[in-house]
Amino acid sequence: MVLRPHRLALPPALAAIVHEAWAVAPYHEGLQPVIRALKYGRKRALLPAFHTLLAAGLPLLRADFAVPVPLHAARERERGFNQAEAIFHAYLAAQQIPILRALARTRPTPPLYGLAPHERKAALRGAFALAEPIAIRGRHILLIDDILTTGATLTACAHLLKKGGAARIDLLVLASDHA
């Protein structure tokens, strides 16, 4: 697994909301099976390796809060953790960026892999809500997730943060194939 932190060229809908976006590594260069093992195989033993790699390879990022893309409560109970939060926890602590669960998933959604972009967008319609609207108003938010593919999930979340009054939204994902 090779880390190549890079700025992302975002899909237009996401680029209209997000100021700056970073990925730690390309998704299809070794991270795909590792992320799937973490998420679906519940291989939490992989987390210390992620923490070590992130500490060595990520640029210094600043924000008032890091907001993880939320899982539905039932899925988080089943999985035992939110992968976005778990992956970046140590890095964010070292950068003194507190994690704020400012978003909530209001209903379960199907896994999005394998769905076409329009199907992803439909599956996510109305799936998120602001949980901490006062805390984000006027703040610089770092939205975090494990992967960026079509951008449907991150666009839905970024729209809510912007609507809630976030002054600036940046994005950090572990993996993406967007150049």
Coordinates of C-alpha atoms in Angstrom, one line a residue:
M1 CA 0.0 0.0 0.0
V2 CA 1.6 3.3 -1.2
L3 CA 0.4 6.6 0.1
R4 CA 0.4 9.4 -2.4
P5 CA -1.5 12.3 -0.8
H6 CA -2.9 14.4 -3.6
R7 CA -5.4 17.2 -4.2
L8 CA -8.6 16.0 -5.9
A9 CA -10.3 17.2 -9.0
L10 CA -13.9 16.9 -7.8
P11 CA -17.2 16.2 -9.6
P12 CA -18.8 19.6 -10.5
A13 CA -21.6 19.3 -7.9
L14 CA -19.1 18.7 -5.1
A15 CA -16.5 21.3 -6.4
A16 CA -19.2 24.0 -6.2
I17 CA -19.3 23.5 -2.4
V18 CA -15.9 22.2 -1.3
H19 CA -12.9 24.6 -1.2
E20 CA -10.1 22.0 -1.1
A21 CA -10.1 18.2 -1.3
W22 CA -7.4 15.6 -0.5
A23 CA -7.1 11.9 -0.9
V24 CA -4.4 9.9 0.8
A25 CA -4.0 7.3 -2.0
P26 CA -5.5 6.1 -5.2
Y27 CA -8.3 3.6 -4.4
H28 CA -7.4 1.0 -7.0
E29 CA -3.7 0.8 -6.1
G30 CA -4.0 -1.6 -3.2
L31 CA -6.5 0.1 -0.9
Q32 CA -9.7 -1.3 -2.3
P33 CA -9.4 -4.8 -0.6
V34 CA -8.0 -3.2 2.6
I35 CA -10.9 -0.8 3.0
R36 CA -13.4 -3.5 2.2
A37 CA -11.8 -5.7 4.9
L38 CA -12.1 -2.9 7.4
K39 CA -15.7 -2.0 6.6
Y40 CA -17.3 -5.4 5.8
G41 CA -14.9 -7.8 7.5
R42 CA -14.6 -5.7 10.6
K43 CA -10.8 -5.9 10.6
R44 CA -10.2 -3.2 13.1
A45 CA -6.6 -4.6 13.5
L46 CA -5.9 -2.7 10.3
L47 CA -6.4 0.7 12.0
P48 CA -2.9 1.1 13.6
A49 CA -1.3 0.6 10.2
F50 CA -3.5 3.4 8.8
H51 CA -2.6 5.6 11.7
T52 CA 1.1 5.1 11.2
L53 CA 0.9 5.7 7.4
L54 CA -1.3 8.8 7.8
A55 CA 1.1 10.3 10.4
A56 CA 4.0 9.9 8.0
G57 CA 2.3 10.9 4.7
L58 CA -0.4 13.4 5.1
P59 CA 0.1 17.2 4.7
L60 CA -0.8 19.5 7.6
L61 CA -4.4 20.4 7.3
R62 CA -6.3 22.9 9.4
A63 CA -10.0 23.1 10.4
D64 CA -12.2 24.0 13.3
F65 CA -13.8 20.6 13.3
A66 CA -13.6 17.3 11.4
V67 CA -17.1 15.9 10.5
P68 CA -17.2 12.2 9.6
V69 CA -19.8 11.0 7.0
P70 CA -22.3 9.3 9.3
L71 CA -23.4 5.7 9.3
H72 CA -27.0 4.8 10.2
A73 CA -27.1 4.0 13.9
A74 CA -28.0 0.3 13.2
R75 CA -25.1 -0.1 10.8
E76 CA -22.7 1.5 13.2
R77 CA -23.8 -0.8 16.0
E78 CA -23.5 -3.8 13.6
R79 CA -20.0 -2.7 12.5
G80 CA -18.9 -1.4 15.9
F81 CA -17.4 1.8 14.5
N82 CA -17.6 4.5 11.9
Q83 CA -14.8 3.8 9.5
A84 CA -14.2 7.4 8.5
E85 CA -13.8 8.5 12.1
A86 CA -11.7 5.4 13.0
I87 CA -9.3 5.8 10.1
F88 CA -8.5 9.5 10.7
H89 CA -8.9 9.7 14.6
A90 CA -5.2 9.6 15.4
Y91 CA -4.2 12.0 12.6
L92 CA -6.9 14.5 13.7
A93 CA -5.9 14.2 17.3
A94 CA -2.3 15.0 16.4
Q95 CA -3.4 18.0 14.3
Q96 CA -5.7 19.1 17.2
I97 CA -8.8 19.0 15.0
P98 CA -11.7 17.8 17.2
I99 CA -14.2 15.4 15.7
L100 CA -17.8 16.7 15.7
R101 CA -20.6 14.4 14.7
A102 CA -22.5 17.2 13.1
L103 CA -24.4 15.0 10.6
A104 CA -26.8 12.1 11.2
R105 CA -28.0 9.4 8.8
T106 CA -31.7 9.5 9.2
R107 CA -32.5 6.1 7.6
P108 CA -30.6 3.1 6.4
T109 CA -29.3 3.1 2.9
P110 CA -28.1 0.2 0.7
P111 CA -24.4 -0.2 0.1
L112 CA -23.6 2.1 -2.8
Y113 CA -20.9 0.1 -4.6
G114 CA -22.1 -1.2 -7.9
L115 CA -24.9 1.4 -8.2
A116 CA -24.9 3.9 -11.1
P117 CA -24.5 7.6 -10.1
H118 CA -28.2 8.4 -10.5
E119 CA -29.1 5.3 -8.3
R120 CA -26.6 6.5 -5.6
K121 CA -28.2 9.9 -5.6
A122 CA -31.7 8.5 -5.3
A123 CA -30.6 6.1 -2.5
L124 CA -29.2 9.0 -0.6
R125 CA -32.1 11.5 -1.0
G126 CA -33.2 12.6 2.4
A127 CA -30.8 10.2 4.2
F128 CA -28.8 12.9 6.1
A129 CA -29.7 15.6 8.6
L130 CA -27.8 18.2 10.6
A131 CA -27.2 17.0 14.2
E132 CA -25.2 20.0 15.4
P133 CA -26.3 23.0 13.4
I134 CA -25.2 25.7 15.8
A135 CA -21.7 24.2 16.2
I136 CA -20.9 24.4 12.5
R137 CA -22.2 27.9 11.8
G138 CA -19.3 30.1 10.6
R139 CA -16.8 27.3 11.0
H140 CA -14.2 25.7 8.8
I141 CA -15.2 22.1 8.5
L142 CA -13.1 19.2 7.3
L143 CA -15.5 16.5 6.0
I144 CA -14.0 13.1 6.2
D145 CA -14.8 9.7 4.6
D146 CA -13.1 6.5 3.6
I147 CA -13.6 6.7 -0.2
L148 CA -14.7 9.2 -2.9
T149 CA -16.1 7.5 -6.0
T150 CA -19.0 9.3 -7.6
G151 CA -19.2 12.0 -4.9
A152 CA -22.9 11.4 -4.2
T153 CA -22.5 10.8 -0.5
L154 CA -20.0 13.6 0.1
T155 CA -22.1 16.0 -2.0
A156 CA -25.2 15.3 0.1
C157 CA -23.2 15.9 3.3
A158 CA -21.4 19.0 2.1
H159 CA -24.8 20.5 1.0
L160 CA -26.2 20.1 4.5
L161 CA -23.1 21.6 6.1
K162 CA -23.2 24.6 3.8
K163 CA -26.9 25.0 4.3
G164 CA -26.2 24.9 8.1
G165 CA -23.8 27.8 7.7
A166 CA -20.3 26.3 7.5
A167 CA -18.0 29.1 6.4
R168 CA -15.6 26.7 4.5
I169 CA -15.7 23.0 3.8
D170 CA -12.6 21.0 2.9
L171 CA -12.6 17.3 2.2
L172 CA -10.3 14.5 3.3
V173 CA -10.7 10.9 2.1
L174 CA -8.5 7.9 2.5
A175 CA -8.8 6.8 -1.1
S176 CA -10.1 8.1 -4.5
D177 CA -9.3 7.5 -8.1
H178 CA -10.2 11.2 -9.0
A179 CA -7.0 12.8 -10.2

